[in-house]
Coordinates of C-alpha atoms in Angstrom, one line a residue:
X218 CA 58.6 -176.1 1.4
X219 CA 54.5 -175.9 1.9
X220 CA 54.5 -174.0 4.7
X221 CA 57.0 -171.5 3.6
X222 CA 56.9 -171.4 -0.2
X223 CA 55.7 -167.8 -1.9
X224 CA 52.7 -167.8 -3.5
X225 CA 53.4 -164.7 -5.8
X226 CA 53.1 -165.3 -9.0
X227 CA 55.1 -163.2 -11.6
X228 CA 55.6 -165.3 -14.9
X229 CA 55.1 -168.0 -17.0
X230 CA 57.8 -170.1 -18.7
X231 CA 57.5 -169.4 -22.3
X232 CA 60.7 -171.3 -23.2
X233 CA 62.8 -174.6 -21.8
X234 CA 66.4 -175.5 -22.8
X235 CA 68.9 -178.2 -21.7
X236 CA 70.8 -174.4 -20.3
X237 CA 68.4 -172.5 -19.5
X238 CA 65.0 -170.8 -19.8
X239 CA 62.8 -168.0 -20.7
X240 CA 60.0 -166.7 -18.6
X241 CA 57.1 -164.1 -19.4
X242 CA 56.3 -161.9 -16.3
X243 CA 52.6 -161.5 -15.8
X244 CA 51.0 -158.1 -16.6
X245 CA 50.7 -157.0 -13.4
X246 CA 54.3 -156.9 -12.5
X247 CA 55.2 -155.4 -16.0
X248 CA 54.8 -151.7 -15.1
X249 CA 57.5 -148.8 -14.3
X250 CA 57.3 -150.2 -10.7
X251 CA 57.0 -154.0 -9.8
X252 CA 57.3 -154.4 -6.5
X253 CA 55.8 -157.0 -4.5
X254 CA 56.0 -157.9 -0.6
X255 CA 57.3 -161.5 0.2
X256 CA 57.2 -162.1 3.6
X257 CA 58.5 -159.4 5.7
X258 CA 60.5 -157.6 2.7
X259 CA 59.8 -155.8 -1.0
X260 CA 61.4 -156.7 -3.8
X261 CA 61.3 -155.9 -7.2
X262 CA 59.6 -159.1 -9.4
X263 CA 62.2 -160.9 -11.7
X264 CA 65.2 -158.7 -10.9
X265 CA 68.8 -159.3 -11.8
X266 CA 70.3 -161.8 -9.7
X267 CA 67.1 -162.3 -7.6
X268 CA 65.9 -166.1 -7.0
X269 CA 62.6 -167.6 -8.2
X270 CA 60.6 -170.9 -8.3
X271 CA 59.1 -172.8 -11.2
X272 CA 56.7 -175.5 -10.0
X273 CA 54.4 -177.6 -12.4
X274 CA 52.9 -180.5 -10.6
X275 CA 55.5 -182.4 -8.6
X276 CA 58.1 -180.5 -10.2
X277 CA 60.1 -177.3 -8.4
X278 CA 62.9 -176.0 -10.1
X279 CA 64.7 -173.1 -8.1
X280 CA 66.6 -170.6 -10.8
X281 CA 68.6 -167.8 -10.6
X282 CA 67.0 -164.5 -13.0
X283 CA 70.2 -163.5 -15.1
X284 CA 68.7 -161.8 -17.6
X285 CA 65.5 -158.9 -18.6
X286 CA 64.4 -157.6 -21.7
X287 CA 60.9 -156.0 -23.2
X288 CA 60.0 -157.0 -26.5
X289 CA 56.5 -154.7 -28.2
X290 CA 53.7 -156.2 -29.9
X291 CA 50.6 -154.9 -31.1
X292 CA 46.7 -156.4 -29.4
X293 CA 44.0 -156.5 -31.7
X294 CA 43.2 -153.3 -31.5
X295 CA 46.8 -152.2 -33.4
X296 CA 47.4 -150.8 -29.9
X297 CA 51.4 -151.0 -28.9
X298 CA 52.4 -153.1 -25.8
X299 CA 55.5 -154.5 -24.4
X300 CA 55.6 -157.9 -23.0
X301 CA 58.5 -158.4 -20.1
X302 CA 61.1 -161.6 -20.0
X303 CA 63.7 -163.3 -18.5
X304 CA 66.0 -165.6 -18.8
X305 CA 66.9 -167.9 -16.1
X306 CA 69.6 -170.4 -15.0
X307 CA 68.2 -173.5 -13.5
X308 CA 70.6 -174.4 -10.2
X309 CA 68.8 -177.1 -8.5
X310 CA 65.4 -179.1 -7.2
X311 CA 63.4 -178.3 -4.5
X312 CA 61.7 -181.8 -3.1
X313 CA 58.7 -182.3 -1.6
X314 CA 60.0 -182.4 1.5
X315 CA 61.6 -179.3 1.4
X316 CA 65.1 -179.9 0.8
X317 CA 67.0 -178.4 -1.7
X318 CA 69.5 -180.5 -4.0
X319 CA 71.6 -179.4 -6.8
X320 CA 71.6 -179.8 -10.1
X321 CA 67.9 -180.3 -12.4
X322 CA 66.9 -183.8 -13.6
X323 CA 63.1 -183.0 -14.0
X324 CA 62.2 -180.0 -16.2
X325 CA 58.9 -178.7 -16.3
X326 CA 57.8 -177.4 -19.7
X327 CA 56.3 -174.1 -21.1
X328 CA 54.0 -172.2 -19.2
X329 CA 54.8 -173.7 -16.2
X330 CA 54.4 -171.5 -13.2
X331 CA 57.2 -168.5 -11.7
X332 CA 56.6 -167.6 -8.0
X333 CA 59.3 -165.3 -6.5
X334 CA 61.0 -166.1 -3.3
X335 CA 61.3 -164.5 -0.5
X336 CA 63.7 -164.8 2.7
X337 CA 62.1 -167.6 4.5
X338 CA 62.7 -170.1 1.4
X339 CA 66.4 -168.8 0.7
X340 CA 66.8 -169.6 4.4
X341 CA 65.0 -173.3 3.9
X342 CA 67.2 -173.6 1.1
X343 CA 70.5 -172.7 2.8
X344 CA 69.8 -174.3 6.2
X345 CA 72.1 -177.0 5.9
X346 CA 74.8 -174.5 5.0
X347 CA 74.3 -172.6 7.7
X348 CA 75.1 -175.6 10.5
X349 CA 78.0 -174.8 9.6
X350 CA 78.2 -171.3 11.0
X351 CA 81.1 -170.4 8.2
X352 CA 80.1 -167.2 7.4
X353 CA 81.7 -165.1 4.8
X354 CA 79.3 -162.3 3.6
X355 CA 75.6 -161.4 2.6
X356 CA 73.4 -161.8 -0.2
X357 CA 73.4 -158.9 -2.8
X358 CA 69.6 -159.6 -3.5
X359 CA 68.8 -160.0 0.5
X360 CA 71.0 -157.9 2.5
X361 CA 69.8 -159.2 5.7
X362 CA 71.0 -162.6 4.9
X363 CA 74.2 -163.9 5.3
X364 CA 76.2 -167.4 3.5
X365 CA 77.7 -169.7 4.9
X366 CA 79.9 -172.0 2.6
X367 CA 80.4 -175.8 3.4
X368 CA 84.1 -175.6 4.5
X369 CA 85.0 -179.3 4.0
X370 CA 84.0 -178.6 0.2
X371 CA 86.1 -175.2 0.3
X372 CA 89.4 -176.6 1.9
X373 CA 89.1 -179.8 1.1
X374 CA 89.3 -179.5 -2.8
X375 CA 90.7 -176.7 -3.6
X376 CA 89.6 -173.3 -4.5
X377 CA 90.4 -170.5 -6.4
X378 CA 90.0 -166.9 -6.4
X379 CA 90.1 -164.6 -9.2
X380 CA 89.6 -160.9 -10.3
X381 CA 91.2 -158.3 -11.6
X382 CA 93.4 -156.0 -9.8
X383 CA 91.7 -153.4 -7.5
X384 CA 88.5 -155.8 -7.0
X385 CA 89.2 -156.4 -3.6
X386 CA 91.2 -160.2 -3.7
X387 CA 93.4 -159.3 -1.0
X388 CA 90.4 -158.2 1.2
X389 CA 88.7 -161.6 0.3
X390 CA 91.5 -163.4 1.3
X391 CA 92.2 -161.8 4.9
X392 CA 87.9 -162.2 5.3
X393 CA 87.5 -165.5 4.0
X394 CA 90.6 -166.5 6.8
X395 CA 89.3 -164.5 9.6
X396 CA 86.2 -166.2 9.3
X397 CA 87.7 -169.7 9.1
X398 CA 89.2 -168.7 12.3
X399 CA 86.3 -167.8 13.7
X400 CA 84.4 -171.2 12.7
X401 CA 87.2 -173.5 13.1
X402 CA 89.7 -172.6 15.6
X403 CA 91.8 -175.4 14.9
X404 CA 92.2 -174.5 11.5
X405 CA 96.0 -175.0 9.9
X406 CA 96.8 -172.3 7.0
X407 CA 100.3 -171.8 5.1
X408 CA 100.1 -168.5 3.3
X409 CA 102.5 -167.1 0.5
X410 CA 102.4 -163.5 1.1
X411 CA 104.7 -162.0 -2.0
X412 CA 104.2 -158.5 -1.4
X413 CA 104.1 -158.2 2.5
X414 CA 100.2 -157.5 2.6
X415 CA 98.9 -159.5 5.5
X416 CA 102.0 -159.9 7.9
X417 CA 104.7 -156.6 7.6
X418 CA 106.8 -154.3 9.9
X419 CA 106.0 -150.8 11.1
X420 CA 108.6 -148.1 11.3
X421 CA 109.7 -148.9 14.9
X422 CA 109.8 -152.5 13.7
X423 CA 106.9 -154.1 15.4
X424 CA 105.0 -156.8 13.3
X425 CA 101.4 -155.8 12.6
X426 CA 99.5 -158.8 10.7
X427 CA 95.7 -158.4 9.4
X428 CA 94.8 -161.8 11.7
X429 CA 95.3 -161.8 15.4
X430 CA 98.8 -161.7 17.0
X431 CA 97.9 -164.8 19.1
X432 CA 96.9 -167.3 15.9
X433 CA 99.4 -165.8 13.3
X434 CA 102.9 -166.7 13.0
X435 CA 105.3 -164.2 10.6
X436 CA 107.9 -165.8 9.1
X437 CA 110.9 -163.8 7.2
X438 CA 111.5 -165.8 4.5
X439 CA 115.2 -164.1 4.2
X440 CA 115.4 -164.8 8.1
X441 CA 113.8 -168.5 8.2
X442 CA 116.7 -169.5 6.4
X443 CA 114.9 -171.9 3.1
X444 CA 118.3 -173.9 2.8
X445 CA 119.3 -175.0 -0.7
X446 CA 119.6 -179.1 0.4
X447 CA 116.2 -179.6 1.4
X448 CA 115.0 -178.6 -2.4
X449 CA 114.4 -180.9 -5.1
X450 CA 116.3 -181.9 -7.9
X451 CA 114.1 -180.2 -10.0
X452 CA 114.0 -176.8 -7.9
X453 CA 117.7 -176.8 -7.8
X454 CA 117.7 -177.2 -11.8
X455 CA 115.5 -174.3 -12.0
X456 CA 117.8 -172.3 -9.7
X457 CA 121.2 -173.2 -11.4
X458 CA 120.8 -174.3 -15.0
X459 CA 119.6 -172.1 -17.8
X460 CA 117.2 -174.7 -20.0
X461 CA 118.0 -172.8 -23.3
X462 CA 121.8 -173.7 -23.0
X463 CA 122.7 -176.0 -25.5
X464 CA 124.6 -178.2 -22.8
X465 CA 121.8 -178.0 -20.3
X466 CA 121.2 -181.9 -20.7
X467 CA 124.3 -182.6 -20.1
X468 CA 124.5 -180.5 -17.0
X469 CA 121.3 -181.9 -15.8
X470 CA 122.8 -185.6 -16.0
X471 CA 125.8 -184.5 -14.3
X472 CA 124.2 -182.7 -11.5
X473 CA 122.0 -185.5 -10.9
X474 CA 125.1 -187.6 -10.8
X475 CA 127.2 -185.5 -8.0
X476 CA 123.6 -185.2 -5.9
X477 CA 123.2 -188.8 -5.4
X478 CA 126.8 -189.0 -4.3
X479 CA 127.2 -186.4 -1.9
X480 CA 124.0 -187.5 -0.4
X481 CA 124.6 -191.3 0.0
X482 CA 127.8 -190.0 1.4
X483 CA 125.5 -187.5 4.1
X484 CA 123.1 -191.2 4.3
X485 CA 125.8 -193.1 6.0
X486 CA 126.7 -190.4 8.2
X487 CA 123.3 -190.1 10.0
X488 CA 122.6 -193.6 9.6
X489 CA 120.3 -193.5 7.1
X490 CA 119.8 -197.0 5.2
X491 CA 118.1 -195.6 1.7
X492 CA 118.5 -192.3 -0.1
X493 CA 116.8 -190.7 -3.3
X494 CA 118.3 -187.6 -5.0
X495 CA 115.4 -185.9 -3.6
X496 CA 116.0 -187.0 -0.2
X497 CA 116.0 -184.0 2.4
X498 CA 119.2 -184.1 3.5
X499 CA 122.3 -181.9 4.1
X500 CA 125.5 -181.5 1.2
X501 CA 128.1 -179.3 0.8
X502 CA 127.5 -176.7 -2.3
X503 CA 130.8 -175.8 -1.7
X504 CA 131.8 -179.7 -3.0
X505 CA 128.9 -179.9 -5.6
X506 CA 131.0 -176.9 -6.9
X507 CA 134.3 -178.8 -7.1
X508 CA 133.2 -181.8 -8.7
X509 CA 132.1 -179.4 -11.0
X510 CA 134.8 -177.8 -11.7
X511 CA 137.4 -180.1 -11.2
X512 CA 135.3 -182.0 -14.5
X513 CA 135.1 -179.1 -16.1
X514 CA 139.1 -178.8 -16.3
X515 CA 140.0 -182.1 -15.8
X516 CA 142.9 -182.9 -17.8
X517 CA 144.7 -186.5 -18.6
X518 CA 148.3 -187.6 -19.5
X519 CA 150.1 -184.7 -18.1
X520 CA 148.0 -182.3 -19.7
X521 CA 148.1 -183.2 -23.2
X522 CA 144.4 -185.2 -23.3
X523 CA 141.4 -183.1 -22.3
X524 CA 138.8 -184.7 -20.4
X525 CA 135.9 -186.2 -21.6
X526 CA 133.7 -183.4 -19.5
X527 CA 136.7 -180.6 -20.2
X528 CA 135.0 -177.3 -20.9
X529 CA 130.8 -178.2 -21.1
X530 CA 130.2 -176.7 -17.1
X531 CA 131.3 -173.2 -18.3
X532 CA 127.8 -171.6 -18.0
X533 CA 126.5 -173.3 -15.0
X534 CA 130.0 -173.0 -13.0
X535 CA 129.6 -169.0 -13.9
X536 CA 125.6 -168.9 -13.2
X537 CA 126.2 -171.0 -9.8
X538 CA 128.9 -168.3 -8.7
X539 CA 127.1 -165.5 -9.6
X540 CA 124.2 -166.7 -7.7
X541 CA 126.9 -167.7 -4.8
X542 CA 128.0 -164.1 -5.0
X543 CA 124.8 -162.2 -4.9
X544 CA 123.7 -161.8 -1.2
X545 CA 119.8 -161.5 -2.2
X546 CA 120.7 -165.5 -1.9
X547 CA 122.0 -166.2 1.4
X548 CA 119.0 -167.1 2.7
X549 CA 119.5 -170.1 0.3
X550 CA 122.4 -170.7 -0.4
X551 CA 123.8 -169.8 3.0
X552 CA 122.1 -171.0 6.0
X553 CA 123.9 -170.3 9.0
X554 CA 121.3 -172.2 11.2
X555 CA 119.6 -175.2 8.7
X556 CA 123.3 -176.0 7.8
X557 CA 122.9 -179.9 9.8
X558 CA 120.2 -182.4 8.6
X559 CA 119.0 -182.5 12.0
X560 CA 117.9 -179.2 12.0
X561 CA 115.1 -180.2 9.5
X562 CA 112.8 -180.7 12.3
X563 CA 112.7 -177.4 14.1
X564 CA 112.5 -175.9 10.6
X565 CA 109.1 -178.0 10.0
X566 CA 107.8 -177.1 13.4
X567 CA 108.3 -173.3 13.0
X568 CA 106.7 -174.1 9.3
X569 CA 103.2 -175.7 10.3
X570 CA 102.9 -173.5 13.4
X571 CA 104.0 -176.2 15.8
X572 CA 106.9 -174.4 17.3
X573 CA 107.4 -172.7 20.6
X574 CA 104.4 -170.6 19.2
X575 CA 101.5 -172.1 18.1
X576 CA 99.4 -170.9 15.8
X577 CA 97.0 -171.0 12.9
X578 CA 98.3 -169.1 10.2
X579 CA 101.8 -168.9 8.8
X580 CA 102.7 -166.2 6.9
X581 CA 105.4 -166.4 4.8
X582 CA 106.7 -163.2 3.9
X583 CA 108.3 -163.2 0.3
X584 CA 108.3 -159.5 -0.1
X585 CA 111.9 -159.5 0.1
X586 CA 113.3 -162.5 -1.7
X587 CA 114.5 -162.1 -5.5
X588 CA 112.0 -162.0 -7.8
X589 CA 113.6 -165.1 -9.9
X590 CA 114.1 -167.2 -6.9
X591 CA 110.4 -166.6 -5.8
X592 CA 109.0 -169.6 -7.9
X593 CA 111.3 -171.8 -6.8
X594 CA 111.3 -170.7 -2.4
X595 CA 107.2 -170.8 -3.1
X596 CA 107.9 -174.3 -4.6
X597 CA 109.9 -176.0 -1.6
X598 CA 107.3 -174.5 0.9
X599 CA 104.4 -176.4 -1.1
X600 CA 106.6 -179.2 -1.3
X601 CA 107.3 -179.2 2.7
X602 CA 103.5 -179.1 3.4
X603 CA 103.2 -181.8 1.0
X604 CA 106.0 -184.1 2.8
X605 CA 105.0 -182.9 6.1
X606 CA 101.5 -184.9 5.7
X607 CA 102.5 -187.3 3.2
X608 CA 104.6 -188.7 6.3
X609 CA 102.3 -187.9 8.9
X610 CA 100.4 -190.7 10.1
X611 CA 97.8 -187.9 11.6
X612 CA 97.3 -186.3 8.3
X613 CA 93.6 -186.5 8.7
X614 CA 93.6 -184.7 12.1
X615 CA 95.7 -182.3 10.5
X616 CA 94.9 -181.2 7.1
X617 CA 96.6 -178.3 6.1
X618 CA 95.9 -175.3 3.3
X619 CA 98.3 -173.5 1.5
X620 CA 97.0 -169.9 0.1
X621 CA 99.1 -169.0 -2.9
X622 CA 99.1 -165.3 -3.6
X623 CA 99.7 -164.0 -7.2
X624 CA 99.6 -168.2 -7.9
X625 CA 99.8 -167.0 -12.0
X626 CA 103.6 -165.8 -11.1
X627 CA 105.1 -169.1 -10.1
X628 CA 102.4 -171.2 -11.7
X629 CA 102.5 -170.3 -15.0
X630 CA 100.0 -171.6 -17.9
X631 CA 103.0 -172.0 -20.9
X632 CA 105.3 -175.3 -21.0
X633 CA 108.8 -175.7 -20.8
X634 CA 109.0 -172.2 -18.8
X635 CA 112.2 -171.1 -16.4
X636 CA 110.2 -172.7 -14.0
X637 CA 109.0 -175.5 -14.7
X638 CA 109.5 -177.4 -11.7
X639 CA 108.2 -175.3 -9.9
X640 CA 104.9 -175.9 -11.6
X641 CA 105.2 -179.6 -11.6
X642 CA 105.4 -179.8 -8.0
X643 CA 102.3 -177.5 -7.3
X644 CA 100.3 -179.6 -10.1
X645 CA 101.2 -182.4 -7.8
X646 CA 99.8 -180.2 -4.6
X647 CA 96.7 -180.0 -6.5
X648 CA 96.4 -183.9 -8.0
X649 CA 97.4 -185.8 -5.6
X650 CA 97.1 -183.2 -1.8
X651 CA 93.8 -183.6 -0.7
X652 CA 94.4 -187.3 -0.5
X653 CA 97.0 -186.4 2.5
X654 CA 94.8 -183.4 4.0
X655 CA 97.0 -180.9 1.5
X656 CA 94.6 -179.0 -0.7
X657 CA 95.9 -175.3 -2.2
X658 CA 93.5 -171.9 -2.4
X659 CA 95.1 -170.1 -5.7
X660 CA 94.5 -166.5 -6.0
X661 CA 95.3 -164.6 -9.2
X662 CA 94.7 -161.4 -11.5
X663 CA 94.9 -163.2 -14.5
X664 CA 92.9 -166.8 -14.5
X665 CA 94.2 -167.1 -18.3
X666 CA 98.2 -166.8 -17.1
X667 CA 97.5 -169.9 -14.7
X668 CA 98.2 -173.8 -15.0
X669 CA 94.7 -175.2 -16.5
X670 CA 95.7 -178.4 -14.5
X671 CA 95.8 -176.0 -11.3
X672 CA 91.9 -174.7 -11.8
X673 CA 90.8 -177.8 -13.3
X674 CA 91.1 -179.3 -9.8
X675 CA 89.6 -176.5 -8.2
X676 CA 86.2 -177.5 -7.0
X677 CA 84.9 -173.7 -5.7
X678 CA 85.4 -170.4 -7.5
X679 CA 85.0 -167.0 -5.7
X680 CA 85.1 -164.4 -8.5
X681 CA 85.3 -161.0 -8.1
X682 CA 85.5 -157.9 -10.6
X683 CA 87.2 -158.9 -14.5
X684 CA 86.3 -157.3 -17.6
X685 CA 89.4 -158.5 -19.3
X686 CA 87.1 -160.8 -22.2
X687 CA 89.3 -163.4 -22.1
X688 CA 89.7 -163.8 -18.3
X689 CA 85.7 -163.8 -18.8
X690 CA 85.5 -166.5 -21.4
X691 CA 87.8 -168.5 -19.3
X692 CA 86.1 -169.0 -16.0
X693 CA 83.0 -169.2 -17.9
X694 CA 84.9 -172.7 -19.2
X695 CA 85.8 -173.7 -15.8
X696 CA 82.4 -173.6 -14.5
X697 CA 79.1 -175.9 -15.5
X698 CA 78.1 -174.5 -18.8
X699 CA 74.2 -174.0 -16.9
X700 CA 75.7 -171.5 -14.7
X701 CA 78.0 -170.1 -17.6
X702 CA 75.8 -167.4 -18.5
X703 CA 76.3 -166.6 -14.9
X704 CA 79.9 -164.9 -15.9
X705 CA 78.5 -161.8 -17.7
X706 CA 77.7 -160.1 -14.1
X707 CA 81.5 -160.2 -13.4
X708 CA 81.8 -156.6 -15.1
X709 CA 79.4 -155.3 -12.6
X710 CA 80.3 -156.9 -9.6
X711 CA 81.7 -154.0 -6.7
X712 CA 85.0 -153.7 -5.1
X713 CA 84.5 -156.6 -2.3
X714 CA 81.5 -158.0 -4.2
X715 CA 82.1 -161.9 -5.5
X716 CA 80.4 -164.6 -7.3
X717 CA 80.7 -168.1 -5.7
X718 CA 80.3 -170.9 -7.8
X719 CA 80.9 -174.7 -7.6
X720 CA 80.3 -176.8 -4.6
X721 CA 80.9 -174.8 -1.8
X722 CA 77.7 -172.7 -1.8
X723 CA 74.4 -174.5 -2.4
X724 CA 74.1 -172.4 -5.3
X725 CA 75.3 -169.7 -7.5
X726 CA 75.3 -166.8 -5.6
X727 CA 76.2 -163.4 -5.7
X728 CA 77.6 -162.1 -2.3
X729 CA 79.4 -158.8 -0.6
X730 CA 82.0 -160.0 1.2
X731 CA 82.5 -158.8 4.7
X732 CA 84.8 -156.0 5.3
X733 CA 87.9 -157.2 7.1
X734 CA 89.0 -156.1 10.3
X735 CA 92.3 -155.3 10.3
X736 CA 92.1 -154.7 7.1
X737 CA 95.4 -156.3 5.1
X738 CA 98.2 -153.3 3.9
X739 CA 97.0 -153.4 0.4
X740 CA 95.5 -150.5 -0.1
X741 CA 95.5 -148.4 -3.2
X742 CA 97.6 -145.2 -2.8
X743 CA 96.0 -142.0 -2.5
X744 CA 97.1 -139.9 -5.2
X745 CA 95.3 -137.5 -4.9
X746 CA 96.1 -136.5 -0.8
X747 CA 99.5 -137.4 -1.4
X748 CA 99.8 -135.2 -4.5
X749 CA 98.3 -132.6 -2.2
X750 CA 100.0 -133.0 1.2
X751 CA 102.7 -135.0 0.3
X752 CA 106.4 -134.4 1.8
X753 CA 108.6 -131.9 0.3
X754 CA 111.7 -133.7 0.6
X755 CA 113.2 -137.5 0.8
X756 CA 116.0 -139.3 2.2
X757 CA 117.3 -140.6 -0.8
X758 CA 120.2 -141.7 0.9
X759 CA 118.0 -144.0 2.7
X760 CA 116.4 -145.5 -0.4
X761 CA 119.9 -146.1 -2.2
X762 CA 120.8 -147.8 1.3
X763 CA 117.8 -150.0 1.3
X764 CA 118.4 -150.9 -1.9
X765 CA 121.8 -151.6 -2.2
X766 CA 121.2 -154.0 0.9
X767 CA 117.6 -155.4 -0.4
X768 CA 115.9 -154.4 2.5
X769 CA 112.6 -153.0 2.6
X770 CA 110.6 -151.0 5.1

């Protein structure tokens, strides 16, 4: 970095730790008004979040300033003064070549020199970045630049993004995938959208999506039709047996029993040589339910001798009716058009955007599904992206993300939960996907309510506003205990304002994210207009309609 490196020298190192380090800034830039000109811009020496360079011969460490604080002394005259300091996080080497690497493995020791830097070395320092023309905001210290993140670290092992609510994650999201449009136009994203935020219907009907009509393909999950026989064994445990019930072994066991019998019987209809109890293929719920219940009262030597099953399906015949019964399920339990195994194919194509419109982005709407079968619909679409490349001898030409909104719901941190197959099969996603071009983007409120297995395989962390302490504490464990410290900015960061950490971005860095445009529909709502200008009057007939009928507008 000869040519471009700053010669402005503002400290000294006065301390050196395996974590970190302490700097004194020179006299001249301790006044009520440091500023100093680096290249073509001012900049205030040693601020918060600001860059700076440590060289001592062949060494040059580049570290991020986290930290400022004054502490008085008296000269030998008894005279008061105040010497300045800061604390800095190491991030990575600067070689003699120029090029920037991560990660410190030569430390330079006290009073070793501290030049700021300037535009023209963050630029040097980012260039390779940049190639890749993925650009998702600009710097908070340098305005007038703007990152770009290394998309096949982003995609291609996971990533998470956190904050509280009202930080701006659903604007992040709806950026961060316009952008990836814009960079890679052949980009393949599955999105769960749980509260009908980027895809939704207008009054007169018309669907309105926050990416362009052309790339973005709505799907209803009510309407798609998520048909109960191409769910796991698992799933349909989570969907039909209650865990806590004392006989929920046995139900389990007998379940797995009629499966693999009604789908060896399905096998030899469509010609199919092998079948697994997870096998994707069509069986009757309607004889599932008989076997069932004929068990349940089965009866021997004319009715004197119960059967050896006689009475233990009480619960699950009454909690498989109920759910039979309630129409929020017939998108489940009922398809009308995924009722053949043949069908499976369209269904995949409409899935991955391969049907008679193509396109980048699917959204799957899951605004209106039941709340309790949420974890287990979000489930079987992980699962399908899963299969879909497992089997697909293209998988590398193909690789496909999955974005899972409010991922803390349906991916829960406690064991042995109502859903716990659900979690198990999106654990997989994220042990095993990005070996078949799968890999999973998690976003969530609350980092502490999520599977640690989930964000332990998350490689990039894009964290926006929390002051919840334990939220803070954890993703200062998920990240390199040098950047740690890094974490205690969260509380300040704006609305729209992130922190990306991990190997994405060359370095720690603190970024405004770029406004989207459209903008999802997850705005907050105005109080204080509505409370002003609001209407008068209802339809409250309406509402009771819409519920009774679970539909939403």
């Amino acid at each position: 970095m000869s040519e471009q490196q700053s010669d402005i020298l503002i400290g000294y190192l006065s301390e050196v730790r395996g974590d970190g380090m302490d700097a004194r800034i020179t006299e001249e830039h301790s006044n009520d008004s440091p500023i100093i000109k680096v290249g073509d811009e001012e900049i205030l020496a040693g601020h918060i979040g600001s860059y700076v360079v440590i060289r001592q011969a062949n060494i040059g460490v580049l570290a991020l300033v986290f930290k400022m604080w004054e502490q008085d002394r008296f000269d030998n005259n008894d005279r008061r003064k105040s010497d300045r300091f800061i604390s800095l996080i190491p991030v990575g080497e600067i070689q003699d070549n120029g090029t920037f690497i991560r990660g410190v493995r030569h430390y330079p020791t006290p009073g070793a020199k501290v030049y700021a830097v300037g535009l023209n070395e963050i630029n040097a320092i980012f260039s390779k970045f940049r190639e890749y023309k993925f650009f998702i905001g600009q710097l908070a210290s340098h305005k007038d630049y703007h990152l770009s993140l290394d998309p096949r670290a982003l995609f291609g092992r996971h990533f998470a993004i956190v904050g509280q609510s009202g930080s701006g994650k659903s604007w992040t999201v709806t950026s961060l995938i316009q952008n990836t449009i814009k960079a890679m136009p052949k980009s393949h994203i599955i999105m769960l959208d749980l509260h009908g935020e980027y895809c939704w219907k207008d009054n007169d009907g018309m669907i309105q999506s926050a990416f362009p009509n052309e790339l973005v393909n709505y799907v209803d999950a009510m309407e798609m039709e998520m048909p109960y026989w191409m769910m796991t064994y698992a799933e349909l445990v989570d969907l039909f047996i209650d865990r806590d019930d004392k006989g929920a072994t046995l139900q389990m066991s007998f379940l797995r029993e009629v499966l693999q019998q009604l789908k060896r019987k399905e096998a030899r209809r469509i010609g199919l040589p092998t079948v697994s109890i997870d096998t994707p293929i069509y069986f009757s719920l309607a004889e599932m339910y008989m076997q069932f219940k004929a068990s349940n009262e089965e009866r021997k030597d004319f009715g004197k001798v119960q059967g050896a099953l006689f009475g233990q399906f009480d619960e699950f015949l009454i909690r498989m009716q109920s759910r039979f019964n309630d129409v929020r399920y017939d998108f489940l339990l009922k398809p009308k058009l995924r009722n053949t195994s043949e069908s499976m194919s369209d269904l995949l194509r409409q899935f991955v955007g391969l049907g008679d419109k193509k396109a980048n982005i699917t959204v799957v709407d899951l605004s209106s599904v039941p709340t309790d079968v949420r974890p287990a619909v979000s489930a079987q679409v992980g699962r399908l992206a899963y299969e879909f490349n497992y089997w697909n001898p293209r998988r590398r030409d193909f690789p496909i993300t999955l974005i899972c909104e409010e991922a803390h719901a349906y991916i829960p941190r406690e064991k042995n939960g109502p859903f716990e197959g659900t979690k198990r099969m999106m654990e997989r996603i994220a042990k095993e996907g990005r070996k078949y071009g799968v890999s999973i983007g998690v976003v969530s409120q609350r980092p502490t309510e999520l599977s640690e297995t989930m964000l332990s395989q998350c490689s990039s962390f894009i964290c926006l506003r929390t002051t919840n302490p334990d939220d803070q504490a954890y993703i200062r464990g998920l990240v390199p205990e040098a950047e740690g410290d890094l974490t205690d900015i969260l509380t300040s960061l704006g609305r729209g304002e992130a922190l990306v950490l991990g190997e994405a971005a060359p370095l720690p860095t603190r970024v405004q994210i770029y406004r989207p445009s459209p903008e999802p529909k997850s705005n907050d709502v105005d109080y204080f207009t509505s409370w002003r200008e609001g209407p008068t009057d209802l339809n409250v007939d309406e509402i009771v309609n819409f519920w009774r009928t679970q539909n939403r507008k």
